[in-house]
Each structure stands twice: as structure tokens, then as C-alpha cells.
Amino acid sequence: MTQRHLIGRYLKDLSPGRLDWIGLRPARKADMINVEAVMALAELGLEGDHRCDKTPGSGRQVTLIAAESIRTVEIYTGHLHIAPELLRRNLVVSGINLNLLRHQQFRIGDALFEATALCHPCSRMDQALGKGGAATMFGYGGLCAKILETGVIRVGDRLVPVIG
């Protein structure tokens, strides 16, 4: 049995999550831009994000992190508040266990996504969070995903797993 099937059997028990924040990186290492809505382009990425210009079909077109994971990283690092753009993920979601979405399809707004892999922290997290920041984020870095169907996503949209 594949990991997709093993994890997938729990999806029916999940309540929908919520999209809380959208961030775009116009260029590699550029500051993130916070937006309220964006077009998610199938096989490419988020319109206006530098990943959209990378290899079509990549499994890392979009990165997601759970707001609950950000809170955990705040506790471990002693930060009172970590702004989402500091962690360089595209989407912050809440109210859903992102780990159960790995290798699964889900909808946000009009777009269909498939989670592909864990999004491990890079050494830039030591700069952002202080020494040990990358190590602290390990296991809390979220997921990478690809976009299967084009659609608009907006802050406040529900994140709904596709069951079946």
C-alpha cells in the first residue's frame, strides 16, 4: 500500500482548513510581497512568484506552512511573533493537519493542488530566526505542492482535501 493510500484513509475525518496569508517572492532572495488574492497557474505556480518562471511541472511550485507550526517555532525560538514572510512560504493555512495532506490533493478557492514533499528549512532560517533557526524549524517547515488546476485563491478561502 502506498503512503498516499495510508494517509488518505484519514482525510474523511479532517475538517477544512483556512487560507490565512498569501506571499509572493518576485525574485530569488527578494523580500516577500503580501497579497490578498492570486491566480494559481496549473503546472507553473503562483502568478507573480519567481517559482512560476522555473521548470514547469515542478513539485515545488507552492510552499505551505501551518499557522500552528509558526506558533510552535515561536515557542522554541523565544520569539513573541514571527511574521509569515520571514519564513518564506507562499501560503499560511490554519485549522488542518498539513502532514495528512502529503501526497494528497486539496482545493483552495478555485485551484486544485497536490502536496508533493515536506518543505525543509534552509540555512536562511538561521539568519531570519537566529542561530539554530533552521534546526528548530525541522519538522515544522510545511509542505511543497504543485498546482493541478488553475484558479484564483484568496485569503479566507477554505482548504478542503479531495477524498477519493
mmCIF file of N, CA and C in Angstrom, residues 22-24 38-41 44-53 61-63 90-91 113 147 151 153:
data_model
loop_
_atom_site.group_PDB
_atom_site.id
_atom_site.type_symbol
_atom_site.label_atom_id
_atom_site.label_comp_id
_atom_site.label_asym_id
_atom_site.label_seq_id
_atom_site.Cartn_x
_atom_site.Cartn_y
_atom_site.Cartn_z
ATOM 1 N N ILE A 22 -1.117 34.976 2.061
ATOM 2 C CA ILE A 22 -0.501 34.653 0.768
ATOM 3 C C ILE A 22 0.711 35.555 0.597
ATOM 4 N N GLY A 23 1.832 34.955 0.251
ATOM 5 C CA GLY A 23 3.050 35.719 -0.002
ATOM 6 C C GLY A 23 3.708 35.298 -1.301
ATOM 7 N N LEU A 24 4.227 36.260 -2.030
ATOM 8 C CA LEU A 24 4.906 36.003 -3.299
ATOM 9 C C LEU A 24 6.342 36.502 -3.209
ATOM 10 N N VAL A 38 -4.525 35.735 -5.463
ATOM 11 C CA VAL A 38 -3.571 35.473 -6.535
ATOM 12 C C VAL A 38 -4.122 34.375 -7.437
ATOM 13 N N MET A 39 -3.674 34.383 -8.695
ATOM 14 C CA MET A 39 -4.028 33.312 -9.625
ATOM 15 C C MET A 39 -3.002 32.195 -9.463
ATOM 16 N N ALA A 40 -3.491 31.002 -9.161
ATOM 17 C CA ALA A 40 -2.648 29.811 -9.097
ATOM 18 C C ALA A 40 -2.692 29.168 -10.479
ATOM 19 N N LEU A 41 -1.551 29.085 -11.138
ATOM 20 C CA LEU A 41 -1.477 28.640 -12.529
ATOM 21 C C LEU A 41 -1.025 27.177 -12.596
ATOM 22 N N LEU A 44 2.618 25.622 -13.098
ATOM 23 C CA LEU A 44 3.600 26.711 -13.062
ATOM 24 C C LEU A 44 3.861 27.240 -11.656
ATOM 25 N N GLY A 45 2.827 27.735 -10.990
ATOM 26 C CA GLY A 45 2.996 28.330 -9.673
ATOM 27 C C GLY A 45 2.047 29.488 -9.491
ATOM 28 N N LEU A 46 2.354 30.335 -8.536
ATOM 29 C CA LEU A 46 1.511 31.492 -8.251
ATOM 30 C C LEU A 46 1.957 32.659 -9.118
ATOM 31 N N GLU A 47 1.004 33.281 -9.787
ATOM 32 C CA GLU A 47 1.312 34.409 -10.664
ATOM 33 C C GLU A 47 2.022 35.495 -9.868
ATOM 34 N N GLY A 48 3.179 35.933 -10.362
ATOM 35 C CA GLY A 48 3.959 36.953 -9.673
ATOM 36 C C GLY A 48 5.049 36.404 -8.778
ATOM 37 N N ASP A 49 5.071 35.092 -8.563
ATOM 38 C CA ASP A 49 6.107 34.462 -7.749
ATOM 39 C C ASP A 49 7.219 33.958 -8.677
ATOM 40 N N HIS A 50 8.465 34.092 -8.245
ATOM 41 C CA HIS A 50 9.587 33.695 -9.102
ATOM 42 C C HIS A 50 9.565 32.208 -9.464
ATOM 43 N N ARG A 51 8.958 31.374 -8.650
ATOM 44 C CA ARG A 51 8.887 29.939 -8.963
ATOM 45 C C ARG A 51 8.038 29.681 -10.204
ATOM 46 N N CYS A 52 7.163 30.609 -10.531
ATOM 47 C CA CYS A 52 6.292 30.467 -11.698
ATOM 48 C C CYS A 52 7.122 30.434 -12.987
ATOM 49 N N ASP A 53 8.316 31.019 -12.953
ATOM 50 C CA ASP A 53 9.196 31.060 -14.119
ATOM 51 C C ASP A 53 10.167 29.886 -14.157
ATOM 52 N N GLN A 61 6.121 24.157 -6.704
ATOM 53 C CA GLN A 61 5.554 25.381 -7.264
ATOM 54 C C GLN A 61 5.024 26.308 -6.183
ATOM 55 N N VAL A 62 4.569 25.730 -5.085
ATOM 56 C CA VAL A 62 3.970 26.475 -3.979
ATOM 57 C C VAL A 62 4.450 25.847 -2.674
ATOM 58 N N THR A 63 4.675 26.691 -1.674
ATOM 59 C CA THR A 63 5.026 26.168 -0.352
ATOM 60 C C THR A 63 3.956 26.609 0.650
ATOM 61 N N ASN A 90 4.803 30.409 0.737
ATOM 62 C CA ASN A 90 3.801 31.163 -0.017
ATOM 63 C C ASN A 90 2.468 31.268 0.698
ATOM 64 N N LEU A 91 2.056 30.189 1.346
ATOM 65 C CA LEU A 91 0.723 30.148 1.934
ATOM 66 C C LEU A 91 0.799 29.748 3.399
ATOM 67 N N PHE A 113 -4.615 21.559 -5.921
ATOM 68 C CA PHE A 113 -3.204 21.358 -5.605
ATOM 69 C C PHE A 113 -2.956 19.886 -5.284
ATOM 70 N N ILE A 147 0.460 22.739 -8.614
ATOM 71 C CA ILE A 147 -0.892 23.166 -8.956
ATOM 72 C C ILE A 147 -1.378 22.320 -10.123
ATOM 73 N N GLY A 151 -6.743 28.444 -10.872
ATOM 74 C CA GLY A 151 -7.860 29.107 -10.206
ATOM 75 C C GLY A 151 -7.381 30.210 -9.291
ATOM 76 N N ILE A 153 -7.090 32.033 -5.749
ATOM 77 C CA ILE A 153 -7.156 31.737 -4.317
ATOM 78 C C ILE A 153 -7.124 33.062 -3.568
#
